[in-house]
Amino acid sequence: MFDIGAFELILVGVIALLVVGPERLPKLARTAGLWLGHARRSLTTVKQEIDREIKAEELKEILRKQAESNPLNAILEEDGEIRSRSNQSSSGSGARSAAAVRDANDNATNADQP
């Protein structure tokens, strides 16, 4: 990632030894390692969250495209229109049938009276 070789690591170690001293160098190395580990974990967490969000957006897009191109939706909408027309026409014919029955009853009642 940073392209650091063995020579560069030895050079950094010697400079740190000269600047910090031999008593504090192990503590400094441990602290630096802890900070580096923390930074790596944070970076990994951020990467995972970004990947999850990208995958979620891709899935949403796929589902949207699938819903748009699904022929079953068009069939169901057409079926719903046919059913609503059928219900409207059957309710109208039911009213006509009821009127015909009333007329027949009225005619029968009027025929019985002299």
PDB file of C-alpha atoms in Angstrom:
ATOM      1  CA  MET A   1       0.000   0.000   0.000  1.00  0.00           C
ATOM      2  CA  PHE A   2       2.708   2.487   0.985  1.00  0.00           C
ATOM      3  CA  ASP A   3       5.493   0.515  -0.722  1.00  0.00           C
ATOM      4  CA  ILE A   4       7.817   0.581   2.287  1.00  0.00           C
ATOM      5  CA  GLY A   5      10.760  -1.783   2.108  1.00  0.00           C
ATOM      6  CA  ALA A   6      13.021  -3.284   4.758  1.00  0.00           C
ATOM      7  CA  PHE A   7      15.610  -0.531   4.413  1.00  0.00           C
ATOM      8  CA  GLU A   8      13.033   2.197   5.081  1.00  0.00           C
ATOM      9  CA  LEU A   9      11.736   0.349   8.165  1.00  0.00           C
ATOM     10  CA  ILE A  10      15.254  -0.024   9.588  1.00  0.00           C
ATOM     11  CA  LEU A  11      15.952   3.654   8.929  1.00  0.00           C
ATOM     12  CA  VAL A  12      12.735   4.718  10.725  1.00  0.00           C
ATOM     13  CA  GLY A  13      13.597   2.404  13.635  1.00  0.00           C
ATOM     14  CA  VAL A  14      17.111   3.862  14.024  1.00  0.00           C
ATOM     15  CA  ILE A  15      15.800   7.445  13.899  1.00  0.00           C
ATOM     16  CA  ALA A  16      13.073   6.609  16.452  1.00  0.00           C
ATOM     17  CA  LEU A  17      15.717   4.997  18.708  1.00  0.00           C
ATOM     18  CA  LEU A  18      17.878   8.115  18.528  1.00  0.00           C
ATOM     19  CA  VAL A  19      14.987  10.547  19.089  1.00  0.00           C
ATOM     20  CA  VAL A  20      12.980   8.691  21.744  1.00  0.00           C
ATOM     21  CA  GLY A  21      15.655   6.638  23.443  1.00  0.00           C
ATOM     22  CA  PRO A  22      15.859   2.954  24.301  1.00  0.00           C
ATOM     23  CA  GLU A  23      13.673   3.202  27.445  1.00  0.00           C
ATOM     24  CA  ARG A  24      10.615   4.691  25.749  1.00  0.00           C
ATOM     25  CA  LEU A  25      10.934   2.999  22.329  1.00  0.00           C
ATOM     26  CA  PRO A  26       8.970  -0.203  23.243  1.00  0.00           C
ATOM     27  CA  LYS A  27       6.095   1.851  24.681  1.00  0.00           C
ATOM     28  CA  LEU A  28       6.101   4.082  21.587  1.00  0.00           C
ATOM     29  CA  ALA A  29       6.078   1.043  19.276  1.00  0.00           C
ATOM     30  CA  ARG A  30       3.166  -0.494  21.207  1.00  0.00           C
ATOM     31  CA  THR A  31       1.183   2.761  21.092  1.00  0.00           C
ATOM     32  CA  ALA A  32       1.880   3.173  17.374  1.00  0.00           C
ATOM     33  CA  GLY A  33       0.735  -0.415  16.759  1.00  0.00           C
ATOM     34  CA  LEU A  34      -2.495   0.161  18.697  1.00  0.00           C
ATOM     35  CA  TRP A  35      -3.239   3.325  16.742  1.00  0.00           C
ATOM     36  CA  LEU A  36      -2.488   1.576  13.452  1.00  0.00           C
ATOM     37  CA  GLY A  37      -4.795  -1.328  14.366  1.00  0.00           C
ATOM     38  CA  HIS A  38      -7.557   1.076  15.343  1.00  0.00           C
ATOM     39  CA  ALA A  39      -7.182   2.969  12.060  1.00  0.00           C
ATOM     40  CA  ARG A  40      -7.314  -0.262  10.043  1.00  0.00           C
ATOM     41  CA  ARG A  41     -10.459  -1.447  11.850  1.00  0.00           C
ATOM     42  CA  SER A  42     -12.126   1.907  11.258  1.00  0.00           C
ATOM     43  CA  LEU A  43     -11.192   1.852   7.600  1.00  0.00           C
ATOM     44  CA  THR A  44     -12.495  -1.710   7.225  1.00  0.00           C
ATOM     45  CA  THR A  45     -15.782  -0.757   8.890  1.00  0.00           C
ATOM     46  CA  VAL A  46     -16.240   2.223   6.579  1.00  0.00           C
ATOM     47  CA  LYS A  47     -15.486   0.062   3.526  1.00  0.00           C
ATOM     48  CA  GLN A  48     -18.034  -2.545   4.623  1.00  0.00           C
ATOM     49  CA  GLU A  49     -20.728   0.092   5.171  1.00  0.00           C
ATOM     50  CA  ILE A  50     -20.084   1.602   1.752  1.00  0.00           C
ATOM     51  CA  ASP A  51     -20.233  -1.847   0.130  1.00  0.00           C
ATOM     52  CA  ARG A  52     -23.535  -2.603   1.910  1.00  0.00           C
ATOM     53  CA  GLU A  53     -25.039   0.677   0.733  1.00  0.00           C
ATOM     54  CA  ILE A  54     -23.897   0.093  -2.840  1.00  0.00           C
ATOM     55  CA  LYS A  55     -25.347  -3.422  -2.826  1.00  0.00           C
ATOM     56  CA  ALA A  56     -28.615  -2.139  -1.351  1.00  0.00           C
ATOM     57  CA  GLU A  57     -28.897   0.508  -4.073  1.00  0.00           C
ATOM     58  CA  GLU A  58     -28.137  -2.091  -6.755  1.00  0.00           C
ATOM     59  CA  LEU A  59     -30.819  -4.395  -5.358  1.00  0.00           C
ATOM     60  CA  LYS A  60     -33.350  -1.557  -5.265  1.00  0.00           C
ATOM     61  CA  GLU A  61     -32.569  -0.735  -8.886  1.00  0.00           C
ATOM     62  CA  ILE A  62     -32.897  -4.382  -9.930  1.00  0.00           C
ATOM     63  CA  LEU A  63     -36.235  -4.719  -8.123  1.00  0.00           C
ATOM     64  CA  ARG A  64     -37.507  -1.499  -9.694  1.00  0.00           C
ATOM     65  CA  LYS A  65     -36.555  -2.667 -13.189  1.00  0.00           C
ATOM     66  CA  GLN A  66     -38.102  -6.066 -12.551  1.00  0.00           C
ATOM     67  CA  ALA A  67     -41.346  -4.514 -11.337  1.00  0.00           C
ATOM     68  CA  GLU A  68     -41.504  -2.292 -14.419  1.00  0.00           C
ATOM     69  CA  SER A  69     -40.874  -5.139 -16.842  1.00  0.00           C
ATOM     70  CA  ASN A  70     -43.132  -7.669 -15.106  1.00  0.00           C
ATOM     71  CA  PRO A  71     -45.947  -8.632 -17.546  1.00  0.00           C
ATOM     72  CA  LEU A  72     -47.952 -10.076 -14.676  1.00  0.00           C
ATOM     73  CA  ASN A  73     -48.677  -6.573 -13.381  1.00  0.00           C
ATOM     74  CA  ALA A  74     -50.221  -5.581 -16.715  1.00  0.00           C
ATOM     75  CA  ILE A  75     -52.356  -8.723 -16.725  1.00  0.00           C
ATOM     76  CA  LEU A  76     -53.540  -8.083 -13.178  1.00  0.00           C
ATOM     77  CA  GLU A  77     -54.417  -4.475 -13.991  1.00  0.00           C
ATOM     78  CA  GLU A  78     -56.355  -5.593 -17.059  1.00  0.00           C
ATOM     79  CA  ASP A  79     -58.124  -8.261 -15.002  1.00  0.00           C
ATOM     80  CA  GLY A  80     -59.089  -5.636 -12.430  1.00  0.00           C
ATOM     81  CA  GLU A  81     -60.574  -3.425 -15.145  1.00  0.00           C
ATOM     82  CA  ILE A  82     -62.568  -6.343 -16.551  1.00  0.00           C
ATOM     83  CA  ARG A  83     -63.876  -7.242 -13.109  1.00  0.00           C
ATOM     84  CA  SER A  84     -64.930  -3.672 -12.350  1.00  0.00           C
ATOM     85  CA  ARG A  85     -66.787  -3.449 -15.679  1.00  0.00           C
ATOM     86  CA  SER A  86     -68.411  -6.806 -14.988  1.00  0.00           C
ATOM     87  CA  ASN A  87     -69.520  -5.684 -11.526  1.00  0.00           C
ATOM     88  CA  GLN A  88     -70.944  -2.464 -12.935  1.00  0.00           C
ATOM     89  CA  SER A  89     -72.892  -4.257 -15.645  1.00  0.00           C
ATOM     90  CA  SER A  90     -74.132  -6.982 -13.297  1.00  0.00           C
ATOM     91  CA  SER A  91     -75.350  -4.417 -10.768  1.00  0.00           C
ATOM     92  CA  GLY A  92     -77.234  -2.659 -13.574  1.00  0.00           C
ATOM     93  CA  SER A  93     -78.800  -5.915 -14.792  1.00  0.00           C
ATOM     94  CA  GLY A  94     -79.746  -6.799 -11.205  1.00  0.00           C
ATOM     95  CA  ALA A  95     -81.659  -3.537 -10.923  1.00  0.00           C
ATOM     96  CA  ARG A  96     -83.419  -4.257 -14.216  1.00  0.00           C
ATOM     97  CA  SER A  97     -84.333  -7.753 -13.012  1.00  0.00           C
ATOM     98  CA  ALA A  98     -85.744  -6.371  -9.773  1.00  0.00           C
ATOM     99  CA  ALA A  99     -87.803  -3.830 -11.725  1.00  0.00           C
ATOM    100  CA  ALA A 100     -89.123  -6.589 -13.991  1.00  0.00           C
ATOM    101  CA  VAL A 101     -90.150  -8.673 -10.955  1.00  0.00           C
ATOM    102  CA  ARG A 102     -91.958  -5.682  -9.436  1.00  0.00           C
ATOM    103  CA  ASP A 103     -93.748  -5.017 -12.706  1.00  0.00           C
ATOM    104  CA  ALA A 104     -94.796  -8.656 -12.912  1.00  0.00           C
ATOM    105  CA  ASN A 105     -96.082  -8.548  -9.333  1.00  0.00           C
ATOM    106  CA  ASP A 106     -97.975  -5.322 -10.029  1.00  0.00           C
ATOM    107  CA  ASN A 107     -99.498  -6.827 -13.166  1.00  0.00           C
ATOM    108  CA  ALA A 108    -100.493  -9.959 -11.265  1.00  0.00           C
ATOM    109  CA  THR A 109    -102.011  -7.860  -8.484  1.00  0.00           C
ATOM    110  CA  ASN A 110    -103.878  -5.674 -10.975  1.00  0.00           C
ATOM    111  CA  ALA A 111    -105.128  -8.721 -12.866  1.00  0.00           C
ATOM    112  CA  ASP A 112    -106.652 -10.174  -9.670  1.00  0.00           C
ATOM    113  CA  GLN A 113    -108.655  -7.001  -9.049  1.00  0.00           C
ATOM    114  CA  PRO A 114    -111.849  -6.601 -11.183  1.00  0.00           C
TER     115      PRO A 114
END
